[in-house]
Short mmCIF file of C-alpha atoms in Angstrom, two decimals:
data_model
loop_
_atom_site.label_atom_id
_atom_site.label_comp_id
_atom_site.label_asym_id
_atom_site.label_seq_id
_atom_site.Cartn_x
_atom_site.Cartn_y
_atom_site.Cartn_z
CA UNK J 1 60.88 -54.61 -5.14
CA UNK J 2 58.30 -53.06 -7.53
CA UNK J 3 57.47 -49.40 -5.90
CA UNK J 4 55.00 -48.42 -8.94
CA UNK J 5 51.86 -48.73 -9.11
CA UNK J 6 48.19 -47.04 -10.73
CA UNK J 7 46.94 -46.70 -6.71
CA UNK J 8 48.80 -44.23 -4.71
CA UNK J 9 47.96 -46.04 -1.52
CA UNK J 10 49.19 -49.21 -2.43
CA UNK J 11 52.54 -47.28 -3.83
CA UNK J 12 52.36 -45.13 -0.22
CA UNK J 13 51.57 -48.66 1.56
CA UNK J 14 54.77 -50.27 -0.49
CA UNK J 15 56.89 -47.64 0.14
CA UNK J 16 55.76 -47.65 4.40
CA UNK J 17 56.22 -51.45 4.43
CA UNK J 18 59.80 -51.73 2.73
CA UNK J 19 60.82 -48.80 4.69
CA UNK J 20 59.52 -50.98 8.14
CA UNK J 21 60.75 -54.27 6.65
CA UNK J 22 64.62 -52.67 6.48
CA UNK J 23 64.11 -51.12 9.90
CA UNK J 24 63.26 -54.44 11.49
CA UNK J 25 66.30 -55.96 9.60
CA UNK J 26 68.25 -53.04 10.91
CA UNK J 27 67.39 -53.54 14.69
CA UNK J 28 67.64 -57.49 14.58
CA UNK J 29 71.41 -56.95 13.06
CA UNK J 30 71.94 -54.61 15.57
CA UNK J 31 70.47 -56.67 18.35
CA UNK J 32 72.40 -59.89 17.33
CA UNK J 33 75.91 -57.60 17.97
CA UNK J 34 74.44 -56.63 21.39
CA UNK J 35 73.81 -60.12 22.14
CA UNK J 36 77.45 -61.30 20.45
CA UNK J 37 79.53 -58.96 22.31
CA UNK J 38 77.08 -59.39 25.60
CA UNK J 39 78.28 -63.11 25.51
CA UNK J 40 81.71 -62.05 24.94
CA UNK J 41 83.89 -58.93 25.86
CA UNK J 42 80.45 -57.13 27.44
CA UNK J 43 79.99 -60.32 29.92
CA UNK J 44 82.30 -59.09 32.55
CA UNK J 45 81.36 -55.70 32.98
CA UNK J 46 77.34 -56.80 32.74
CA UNK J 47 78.19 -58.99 35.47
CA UNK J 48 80.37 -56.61 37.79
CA UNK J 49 77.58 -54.22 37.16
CA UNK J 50 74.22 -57.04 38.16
CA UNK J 51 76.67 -58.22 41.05
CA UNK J 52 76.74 -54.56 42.46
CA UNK J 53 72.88 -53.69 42.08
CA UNK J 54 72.65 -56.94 44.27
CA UNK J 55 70.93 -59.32 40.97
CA UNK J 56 71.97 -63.25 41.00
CA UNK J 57 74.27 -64.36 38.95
CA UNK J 58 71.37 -65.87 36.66
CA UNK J 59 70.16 -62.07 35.87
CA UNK J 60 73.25 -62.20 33.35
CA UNK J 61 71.27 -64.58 31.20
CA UNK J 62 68.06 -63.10 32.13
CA UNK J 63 69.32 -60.09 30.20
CA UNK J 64 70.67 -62.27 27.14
CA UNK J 65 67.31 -63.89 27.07
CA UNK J 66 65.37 -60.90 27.23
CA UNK J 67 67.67 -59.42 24.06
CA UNK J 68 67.21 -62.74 21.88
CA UNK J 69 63.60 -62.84 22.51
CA UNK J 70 63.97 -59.09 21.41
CA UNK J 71 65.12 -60.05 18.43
CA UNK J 72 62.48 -62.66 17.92
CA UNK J 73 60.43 -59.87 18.53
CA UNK J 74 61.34 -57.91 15.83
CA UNK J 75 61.75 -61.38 13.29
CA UNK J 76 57.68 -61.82 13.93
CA UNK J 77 57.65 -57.99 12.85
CA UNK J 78 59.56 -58.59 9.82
CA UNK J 79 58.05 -62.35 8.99
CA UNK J 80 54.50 -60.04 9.35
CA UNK J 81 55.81 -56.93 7.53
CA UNK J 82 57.03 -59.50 4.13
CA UNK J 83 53.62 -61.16 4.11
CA UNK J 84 52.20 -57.44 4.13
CA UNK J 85 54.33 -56.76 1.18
CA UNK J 86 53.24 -59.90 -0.82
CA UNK J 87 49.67 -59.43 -0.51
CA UNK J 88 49.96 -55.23 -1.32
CA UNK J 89 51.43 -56.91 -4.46
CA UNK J 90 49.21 -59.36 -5.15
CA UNK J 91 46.29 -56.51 -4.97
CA UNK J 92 48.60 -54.56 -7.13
CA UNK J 93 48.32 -57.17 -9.84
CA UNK J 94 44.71 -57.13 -9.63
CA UNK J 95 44.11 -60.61 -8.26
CA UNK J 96 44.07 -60.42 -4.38
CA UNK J 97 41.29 -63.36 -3.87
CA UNK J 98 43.61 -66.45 -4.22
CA UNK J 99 44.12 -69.25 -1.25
CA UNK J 100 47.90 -67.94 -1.01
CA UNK J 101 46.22 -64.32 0.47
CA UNK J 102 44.00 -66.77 2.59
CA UNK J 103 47.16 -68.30 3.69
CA UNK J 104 49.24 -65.26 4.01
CA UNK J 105 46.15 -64.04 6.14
CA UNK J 106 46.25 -66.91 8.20
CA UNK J 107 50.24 -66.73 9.39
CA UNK J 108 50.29 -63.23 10.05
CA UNK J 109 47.66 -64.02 12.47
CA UNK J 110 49.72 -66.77 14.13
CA UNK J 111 52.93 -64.24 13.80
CA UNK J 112 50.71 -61.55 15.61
CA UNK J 113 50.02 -64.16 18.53
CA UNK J 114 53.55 -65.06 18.41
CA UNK J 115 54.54 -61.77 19.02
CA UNK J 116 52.21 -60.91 21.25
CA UNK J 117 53.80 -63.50 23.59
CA UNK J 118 57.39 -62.94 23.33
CA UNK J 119 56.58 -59.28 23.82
CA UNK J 120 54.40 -60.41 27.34
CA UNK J 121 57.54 -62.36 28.10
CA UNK J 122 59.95 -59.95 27.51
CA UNK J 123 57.64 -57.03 30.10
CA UNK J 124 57.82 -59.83 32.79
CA UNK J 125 61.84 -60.35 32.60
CA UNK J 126 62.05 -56.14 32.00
CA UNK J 127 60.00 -56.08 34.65
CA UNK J 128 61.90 -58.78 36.90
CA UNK J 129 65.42 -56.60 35.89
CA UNK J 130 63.44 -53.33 37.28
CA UNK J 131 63.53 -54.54 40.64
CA UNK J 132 67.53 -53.94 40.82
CA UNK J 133 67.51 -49.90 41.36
CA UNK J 134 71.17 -49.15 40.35
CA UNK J 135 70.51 -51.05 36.68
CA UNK J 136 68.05 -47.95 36.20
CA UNK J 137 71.56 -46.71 34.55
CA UNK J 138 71.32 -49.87 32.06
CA UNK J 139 68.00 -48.23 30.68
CA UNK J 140 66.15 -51.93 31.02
CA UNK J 141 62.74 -49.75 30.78
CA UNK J 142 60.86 -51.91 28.47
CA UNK J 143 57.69 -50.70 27.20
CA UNK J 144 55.64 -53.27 25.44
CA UNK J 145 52.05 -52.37 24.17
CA UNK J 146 50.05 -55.20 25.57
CA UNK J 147 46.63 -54.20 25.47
CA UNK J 148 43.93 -55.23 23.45
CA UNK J 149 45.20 -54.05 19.97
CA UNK J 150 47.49 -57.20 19.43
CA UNK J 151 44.64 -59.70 19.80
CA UNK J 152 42.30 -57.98 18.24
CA UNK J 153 44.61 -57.78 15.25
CA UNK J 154 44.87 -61.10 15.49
CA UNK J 155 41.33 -62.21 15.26
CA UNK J 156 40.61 -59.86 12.54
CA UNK J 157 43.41 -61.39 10.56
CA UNK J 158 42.19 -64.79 11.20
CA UNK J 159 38.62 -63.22 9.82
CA UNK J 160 40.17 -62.00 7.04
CA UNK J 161 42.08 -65.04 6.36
CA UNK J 162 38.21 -67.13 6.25
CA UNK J 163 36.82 -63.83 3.56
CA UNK J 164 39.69 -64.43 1.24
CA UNK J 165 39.12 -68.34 1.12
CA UNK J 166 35.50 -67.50 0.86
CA UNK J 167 36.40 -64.98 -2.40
CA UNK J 168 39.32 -67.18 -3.54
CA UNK J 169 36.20 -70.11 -4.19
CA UNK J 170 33.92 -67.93 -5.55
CA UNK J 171 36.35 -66.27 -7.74
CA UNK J 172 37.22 -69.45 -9.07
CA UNK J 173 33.78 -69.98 -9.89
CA UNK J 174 33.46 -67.17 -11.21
CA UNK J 175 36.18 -67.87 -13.68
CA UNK J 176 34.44 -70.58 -14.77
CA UNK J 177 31.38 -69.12 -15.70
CA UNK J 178 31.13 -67.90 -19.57
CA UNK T 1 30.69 -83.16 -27.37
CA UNK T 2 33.07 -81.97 -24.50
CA UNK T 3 31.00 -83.02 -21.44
CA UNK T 4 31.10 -80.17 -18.12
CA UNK T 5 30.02 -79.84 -14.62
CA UNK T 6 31.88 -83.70 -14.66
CA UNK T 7 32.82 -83.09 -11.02
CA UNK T 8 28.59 -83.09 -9.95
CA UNK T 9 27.51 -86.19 -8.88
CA UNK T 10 28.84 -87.77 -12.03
CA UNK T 11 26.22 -85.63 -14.34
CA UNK T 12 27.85 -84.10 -17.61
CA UNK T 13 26.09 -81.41 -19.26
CA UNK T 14 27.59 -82.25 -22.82
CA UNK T 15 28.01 -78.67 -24.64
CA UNK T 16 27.20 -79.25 -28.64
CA UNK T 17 28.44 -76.28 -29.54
CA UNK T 18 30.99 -77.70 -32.39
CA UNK T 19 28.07 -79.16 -33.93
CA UNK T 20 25.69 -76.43 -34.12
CA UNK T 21 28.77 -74.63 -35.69
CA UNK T 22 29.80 -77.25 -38.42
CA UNK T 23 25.87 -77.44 -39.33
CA UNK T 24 26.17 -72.77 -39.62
CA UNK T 25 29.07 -73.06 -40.95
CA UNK T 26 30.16 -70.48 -38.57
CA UNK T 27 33.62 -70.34 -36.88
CA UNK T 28 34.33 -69.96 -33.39
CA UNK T 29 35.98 -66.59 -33.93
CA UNK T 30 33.05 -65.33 -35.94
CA UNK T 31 30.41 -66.28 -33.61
CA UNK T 32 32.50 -64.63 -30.45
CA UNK T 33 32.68 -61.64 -32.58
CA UNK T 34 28.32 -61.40 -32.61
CA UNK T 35 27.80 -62.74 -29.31
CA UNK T 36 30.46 -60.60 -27.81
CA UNK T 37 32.55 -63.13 -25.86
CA UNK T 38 36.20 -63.46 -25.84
CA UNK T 39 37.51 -66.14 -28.00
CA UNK T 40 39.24 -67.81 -24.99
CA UNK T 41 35.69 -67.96 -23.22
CA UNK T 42 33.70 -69.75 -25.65
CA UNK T 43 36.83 -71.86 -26.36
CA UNK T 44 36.56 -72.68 -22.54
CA UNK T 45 32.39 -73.30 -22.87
CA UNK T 46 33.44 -75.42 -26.49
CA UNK T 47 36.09 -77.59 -24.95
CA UNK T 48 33.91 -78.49 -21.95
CA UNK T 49 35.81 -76.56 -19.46
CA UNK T 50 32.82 -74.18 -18.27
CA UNK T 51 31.75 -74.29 -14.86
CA UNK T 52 28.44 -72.36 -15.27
CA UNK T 53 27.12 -70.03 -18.45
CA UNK T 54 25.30 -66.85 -18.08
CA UNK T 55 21.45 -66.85 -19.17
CA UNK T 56 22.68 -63.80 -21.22
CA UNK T 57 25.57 -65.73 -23.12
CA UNK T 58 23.05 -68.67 -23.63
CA UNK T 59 20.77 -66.76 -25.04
CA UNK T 60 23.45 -64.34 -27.66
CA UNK T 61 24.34 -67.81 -28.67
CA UNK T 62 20.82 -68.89 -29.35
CA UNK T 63 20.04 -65.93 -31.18
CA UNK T 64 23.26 -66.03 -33.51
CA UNK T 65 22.89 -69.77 -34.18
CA UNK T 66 18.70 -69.73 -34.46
CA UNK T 67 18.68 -72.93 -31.94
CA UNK T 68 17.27 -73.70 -28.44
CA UNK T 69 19.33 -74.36 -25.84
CA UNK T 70 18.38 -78.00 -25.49
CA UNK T 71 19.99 -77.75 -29.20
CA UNK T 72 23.34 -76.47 -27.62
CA UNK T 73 23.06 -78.59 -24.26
CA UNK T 74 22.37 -81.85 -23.49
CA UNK T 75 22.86 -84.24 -20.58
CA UNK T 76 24.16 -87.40 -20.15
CA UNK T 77 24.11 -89.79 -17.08
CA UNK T 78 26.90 -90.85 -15.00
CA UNK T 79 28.13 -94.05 -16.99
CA UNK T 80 26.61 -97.23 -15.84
CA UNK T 81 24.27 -95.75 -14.25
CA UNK T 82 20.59 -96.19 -15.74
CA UNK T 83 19.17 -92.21 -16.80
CA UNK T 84 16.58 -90.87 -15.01
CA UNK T 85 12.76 -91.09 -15.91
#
């Protein structure tokens, strides 16, 4: 990873992103060992513990559910957060108006949506969980930011995506021209 | 005569350029030098691989080579198809 650059926000911007891209690698790790020892030495206590706050036995994969989709969460974040990176660097090099930004564009859209929908999935089983008082103690408060901000990221990405494939052709023409 | 614009309804714009030079006895490196291209874009606009030219590069190349730019550009129809007028 190339930190340096002439622009001091796209060095700032480089250094934010990697520092987000090894955070979401961080949590996912992390969230896969939850999930490994929730399947294995954690299952019996998880269960004692839904069993006595009066959840069905299916709340026990309710919870490993809502972790894996957790980490899918944070796998759209990092999918989105590497895309970010390539097309900071592509700007870097002078040359962001090329179909692969268009495309780039385009996916982090779809990644957005994507997580915008695990995230809506994962409030409804935090919210299902919430229901069982004494599991208060397991912390299952889930926030998820689920207004507006999401989608309208999304459609300005997909807008964005359409400008660079408009700039892309008319940089090629442009290339053309003597 | 490197023919362009190929991809345009079948026209090619044929670009004369190497024979305007031959008949100045001018090379391509020389005449880049007075018109103030780079040698890579009027190899592009010599080897027929110009999309478009500027009025203003048509015209530096006029001046430098005393011709008209029907002298540096002709046209030439799609092949077997009869030419217009």
């Amino acid at each position: 990873m190339n930190f340096r650059s002439t622009d001091p926000l796209l060095t700032a911007a480089k250094v934010v992103v990697a520092l987000l891209i090894a955070l979401s690698v961080f949590v996912m790790a992390m969230l896969t060992i939850a999930l490994g020892a929730l399947l294995t030495v954690g299952r019996a206590d998880l269960l004692a513990e839904l069993a006595s706050a009066g959840a069905p036995p299916y709340a026990y994969w309710i919870v490993a559910l809502a972790i894996a989709m957790l980490i899918g969460l944070f796998w759209f974040a990092f999918r989105f957060l590497r895309d970010l990176w390539s097309i900071i660097a592509s700007v870097d090099a002078g040359d962001p108006f090329r179909p692969a930004n268009a495309d780039l564009l385009n996916r982090m859209g779809w990644t957005v949506l994507g997580a915008y929908i695990t995230a809506l999935l994962i409030a409804l089983q935090a919210a299902w969980l919430e229901q069982f008082d004494p599991l208060d103690s397991m912390d299952t408060d889930v926030t998820v930011d689920l207004g507006a901000g999401g989608l309208l990221l999304m459609l300005t990405l997909f807008i964005l995506a359409r400008v660079f494939r408009h700039g892309a052709a008319m940089r090629e023409d442009l290339e053309g021209t003597v | 005569m490197p023919p362009i614009n190929d991809d345009i309804e079948g026209a090619r714009i044929m670009v004369k350029l190497d024979d305007l030079l031959y008949a100045r006895r001018m090379t391509l490196t020389e005449l880049a030098d007075r018109v103030g291209l780079t040698l890579a874009n009027l190899s592009i606009l010599k080897t027929g691989k110009a999309k478009a030219i500027r009025f203003s590069t048509l015209a530096a190349i006029c001046r430098e080579l005393e011709c008209q730019p029907g002298d540096l550009l002709g046209y030439q129809a799609e092949p077997g198809r009869a030419e217009d007028g």
